[in-house]
Amino acid sequence: MSNHDKPIEYGRAPVEAKVKWASFGGYLGSVALLAVLQAVDADHSLIAFWPDWAEAVAIPLLPTAIATVSGWRARHTPRPDLPISQR
């Protein structure tokens, strides 16, 4: 039996660092957003100049931006168990 006849065995894939950091960034962004919303709830003049539709669009951007940047900045998790063509 040659090496080409054997099925490829993969190790259990670790959760990539990119996924971990993006999740953590999303969590931090959500916590920061909740803090801002609590401050704004006490003083509506902080966002009163924004139209309602802009508030609805802008508020989810903070956690999304933090998760995107943290996932982009994190290093790729190497997978030495994969064939070179799939790394």
XYZ file of N, CA and C in Angstrom:
261
model
N 0.856 -1.179 0.000
C 0.000 0.000 0.000
C 0.898 1.237 0.000
N 0.743 2.093 -0.978
C 1.569 3.301 -1.063
C 0.972 4.398 -0.191
N 1.718 5.476 -0.045
C 1.246 6.605 0.758
C 0.003 7.247 0.152
N -0.180 7.112 -1.144
C -1.323 7.734 -1.798
C -2.615 6.976 -1.558
N -2.518 5.729 -1.125
C -3.716 4.932 -0.886
C -4.269 5.104 0.526
N -3.446 5.635 1.401
C -3.875 5.799 2.797
C -4.735 7.053 2.930
N -5.799 6.980 3.701
C -6.593 8.195 3.921
C -5.801 9.181 4.788
N -6.039 10.440 4.560
C -5.370 11.477 5.343
C -6.063 11.575 6.690
N -5.288 11.534 7.737
C -5.839 11.685 9.084
C -5.522 13.086 9.579
N -6.555 13.780 9.967
C -6.398 15.134 10.465
C -6.506 15.124 11.975
N -5.716 15.967 12.613
C -5.842 16.135 14.052
C -7.059 16.993 14.348
N -7.405 17.045 15.595
C -8.540 17.885 15.983
C -8.132 19.340 15.786
N -8.882 20.036 15.011
C -8.540 21.419 14.677
C -8.724 22.317 15.892
N -7.676 23.070 16.243
C -7.837 24.022 17.340
C -8.673 25.214 16.883
N -9.240 25.907 17.832
C -9.949 27.135 17.488
C -8.879 28.160 17.132
N -9.005 28.736 15.950
C -7.989 29.674 15.489
C -7.910 30.888 16.398
N -6.704 31.408 16.521
C -6.494 32.620 17.312
C -7.337 33.763 16.756
N -7.499 33.804 15.444
C -8.304 34.865 14.830
C -9.748 34.825 15.336
N -10.290 33.636 15.473
C -11.666 33.492 15.937
C -11.770 33.894 17.407
N -10.793 33.470 18.199
C -10.803 33.815 19.621
C -10.733 35.328 19.818
N -9.809 35.981 19.099
C -9.642 37.424 19.268
C -10.840 38.193 18.730
N -11.403 37.746 17.630
C -12.584 38.424 17.095
C -13.762 38.301 18.062
N -13.921 37.124 18.667
C -14.993 36.930 19.649
C -14.771 37.822 20.870
N -13.545 37.861 21.338
C -13.212 38.696 22.497
C -13.421 40.173 22.156
N -13.031 40.571 20.950
C -13.243 41.953 20.521
C -14.715 42.299 20.434
N -15.514 41.367 19.928
C -16.960 41.596 19.872
C -17.561 41.748 21.257
N -17.067 40.937 22.192
C -17.550 41.037 23.580
C -17.178 42.397 24.176
N -15.910 42.796 24.003
C -15.483 44.088 24.550
C -16.247 45.241 23.913
N -16.473 45.133 22.609
C -17.241 46.174 21.935
C -18.665 46.267 22.465
N -19.261 45.131 22.746
C -20.622 45.121 23.293
C -20.668 45.716 24.690
N -19.664 45.390 25.500
C -19.597 45.966 26.852
C -19.426 47.481 26.767
N -18.540 47.929 25.871
C -18.336 49.373 25.708
C -19.617 50.045 25.217
N -20.297 49.394 24.298
C -21.539 49.943 23.782
C -22.598 50.058 24.873
N -22.701 49.046 25.714
C -23.669 49.115 26.817
C -23.333 50.255 27.774
N -22.037 50.474 28.027
C -21.636 51.589 28.894
C -22.037 52.925 28.268
N -21.827 53.059 26.970
C -22.205 54.295 26.273
C -23.719 54.474 26.306
N -24.458 53.394 26.062
C -25.926 53.505 26.080
C -26.459 53.887 27.455
N -25.821 53.409 28.511
C -26.241 53.796 29.861
C -25.959 55.275 30.103
N -24.836 55.760 29.601
C -24.516 57.181 29.758
C -25.486 58.041 28.948
N -25.818 57.594 27.747
C -26.732 58.341 26.891
C -28.144 58.330 27.465
N -28.520 57.238 28.101
C -29.850 57.156 28.694
C -30.031 58.237 29.754
N -28.951 58.575 30.432
C -29.036 59.619 31.446
C -29.024 61.015 30.820
N -28.441 61.134 29.627
C -28.342 62.447 28.977
C -28.592 62.283 27.478
N -29.830 62.422 27.057
C -30.206 62.213 25.662
C -29.622 63.254 24.718
N -29.114 64.361 25.253
C -28.557 65.396 24.385
C -27.266 64.930 23.707
N -26.663 63.843 24.206
C -25.426 63.342 23.599
C -25.645 62.804 22.191
N -26.827 62.260 21.925
C -27.104 61.727 20.580
C -28.356 62.350 19.962
N -28.890 63.383 20.558
C -30.128 63.985 20.075
C -29.974 64.594 18.687
N -28.764 64.981 18.313
C -28.553 65.608 17.007
C -28.566 64.586 15.866
N -28.473 63.289 16.176
C -28.494 62.243 15.144
C -29.939 61.896 14.793
N -30.228 61.660 13.523
C -31.556 61.140 13.178
C -31.702 59.711 13.721
N -32.928 59.288 13.954
C -33.164 57.956 14.529
C -32.561 56.847 13.689
N -32.664 56.946 12.355
C -32.122 55.888 11.500
C -30.604 55.817 11.634
N -29.939 56.957 11.837
C -28.475 56.958 11.978
C -28.059 56.306 13.298
N -28.835 56.529 14.336
C -28.536 55.882 15.614
C -28.617 54.364 15.467
N -29.665 53.898 14.778
C -29.848 52.456 14.613
C -28.726 51.833 13.785
N -28.165 52.586 12.854
C -27.071 52.079 12.026
C -25.738 52.176 12.761
N -25.503 53.261 13.479
C -24.202 53.522 14.092
C -23.956 52.684 15.346
N -24.977 52.429 16.128
C -24.774 51.735 17.402
C -24.165 50.345 17.221
N -24.619 49.500 16.285
C -23.992 48.182 16.132
C -22.609 48.220 15.481
N -22.190 49.366 14.969
C -20.890 49.436 14.307
C -19.719 49.285 15.276
N -19.867 49.708 16.510
C -18.752 49.632 17.456
C -18.311 48.188 17.711
N -19.184 47.280 18.146
C -18.722 45.910 18.341
C -18.263 45.248 17.043
N -18.926 45.592 15.938
C -18.538 45.011 14.663
C -17.136 45.460 14.265
N -16.841 46.726 14.433
C -15.522 47.250 14.081
C -14.435 46.651 14.965
N -14.696 46.545 16.254
C -13.697 45.983 17.168
C -13.446 44.514 16.845
N -14.501 43.756 16.573
C -14.329 42.337 16.227
C -13.577 42.178 14.910
N -13.868 43.021 13.934
C -13.191 42.942 12.644
C -11.708 43.256 12.771
N -11.392 44.316 13.468
C -9.987 44.709 13.618
C -9.220 43.681 14.443
N -9.795 43.183 15.518
C -9.073 42.206 16.338
C -8.879 40.888 15.591
N -9.850 40.469 14.797
C -9.688 39.259 13.992
C -8.666 39.447 12.890
N -8.616 40.630 12.306
C -7.678 40.910 11.227
C -6.248 40.974 11.755
N -6.073 41.526 12.952
C -4.736 41.688 13.524
C -4.165 40.393 14.109
N -5.016 39.462 14.499
C -4.534 38.217 15.117
C -3.825 37.352 14.076
N -2.845 36.603 14.540
C -2.097 35.724 13.649
C -2.916 34.479 13.326
N -2.616 33.910 12.174
C -3.236 32.661 11.747
C -2.686 31.514 12.596
N -3.534 30.571 12.982
C -3.096 29.405 13.737
C -2.556 28.368 12.762
N -1.269 27.999 12.886
C -0.716 27.016 11.948
C -1.328 25.636 12.147
N -1.444 24.884 11.068
C -1.975 23.520 11.102
C -0.952 22.583 10.465
N 0.062 22.150 11.212
C 1.080 21.275 10.628
C 0.527 19.900 10.253
N -0.636 19.523 10.745
C -1.196 18.218 10.419
C -1.834 18.177 9.037
N -2.041 19.326 8.404
C -2.638 19.358 7.071
C -1.560 19.194 6.003
N -1.945 18.645 4.863
C -0.982 18.595 3.755
C -0.600 20.020 3.351
N 0.577 20.173 2.793
C 1.083 21.496 2.441
C 0.119 22.234 1.531
N -0.545 21.533 0.635
C -1.470 22.202 -0.287
C -2.702 22.795 0.416
N -2.987 22.374 1.657
C -4.165 22.861 2.381
C -3.819 23.808 3.521
N -2.554 24.086 3.736
C -2.183 24.980 4.854
C -2.435 26.406 4.556
